mmCIF file of C-alpha atoms in Angstrom:
data_model
loop_
_atom_site.group_PDB
_atom_site.id
_atom_site.type_symbol
_atom_site.label_atom_id
_atom_site.label_comp_id
_atom_site.label_asym_id
_atom_site.label_seq_id
_atom_site.Cartn_x
_atom_site.Cartn_y
_atom_site.Cartn_z
ATOM 1 C CA MET A 13 100.915 68.013 36.453
ATOM 2 C CA LEU A 14 97.390 68.683 35.173
ATOM 3 C CA THR A 15 97.035 68.195 31.117
ATOM 4 C CA LEU A 16 93.260 68.046 31.079
ATOM 5 C CA PRO A 17 91.688 71.139 28.894
ATOM 6 C CA LEU A 18 90.257 74.064 30.994
ATOM 7 C CA PRO A 19 87.054 75.523 29.033
ATOM 8 C CA ALA A 20 86.364 78.166 31.444
ATOM 9 C CA VAL A 21 89.813 79.384 32.573
ATOM 10 C CA SER A 22 91.824 79.130 29.453
ATOM 11 C CA LEU A 23 88.989 81.376 27.603
ATOM 12 C CA PRO A 24 89.273 84.315 29.789
ATOM 13 C CA SER A 25 93.356 83.901 30.460
ATOM 14 C CA GLY A 26 93.459 84.071 26.670
ATOM 15 C CA THR A 27 91.595 86.943 26.141
ATOM 16 C CA ARG A 28 93.445 89.192 28.492
ATOM 17 C CA LYS A 29 97.173 88.223 28.366
ATOM 18 C CA PRO A 30 98.719 84.347 28.107
ATOM 19 C CA ASN A 31 99.507 82.550 31.318
ATOM 20 C CA ALA A 32 103.165 84.351 31.560
ATOM 21 C CA SER A 33 101.130 87.163 33.193
ATOM 22 C CA LYS A 34 99.834 85.358 36.740
ATOM 23 C CA PRO A 35 100.883 81.444 36.519
ATOM 24 C CA ALA A 36 100.539 81.589 40.182
ATOM 25 C CA SER A 37 96.883 82.893 40.200
ATOM 26 C CA ILE A 38 95.752 79.940 37.023
ATOM 27 C CA LEU A 39 97.119 77.295 38.649
ATOM 28 C CA GLN A 40 95.253 78.218 41.990
ATOM 29 C CA MET A 41 92.184 78.646 39.550
ATOM 30 C CA GLN A 42 92.505 75.392 38.142
ATOM 31 C CA LEU A 43 92.838 73.272 41.070
ATOM 32 C CA SER A 44 89.624 75.429 42.582
ATOM 33 C CA TYR A 45 87.936 74.514 38.901
ATOM 34 C CA PHE A 46 88.942 70.638 39.235
ATOM 35 C CA GLU A 47 88.188 70.653 43.285
ATOM 36 C CA SER A 48 84.849 71.878 42.476
ATOM 37 C CA LEU A 49 83.475 69.677 39.957
ATOM 38 C CA ARG A 50 85.186 66.611 42.224
ATOM 39 C CA PHE A 51 82.892 68.045 44.946
#
């Protein structure tokens, strides 16, 4: 779906654990992050 790089989201998620921990929350963070950039 979204193939764009996530500088603000990939950093904190990578330090703790891989996306396997909570993919749903990460997806929501990505959506909110991109939406904030739009608006």
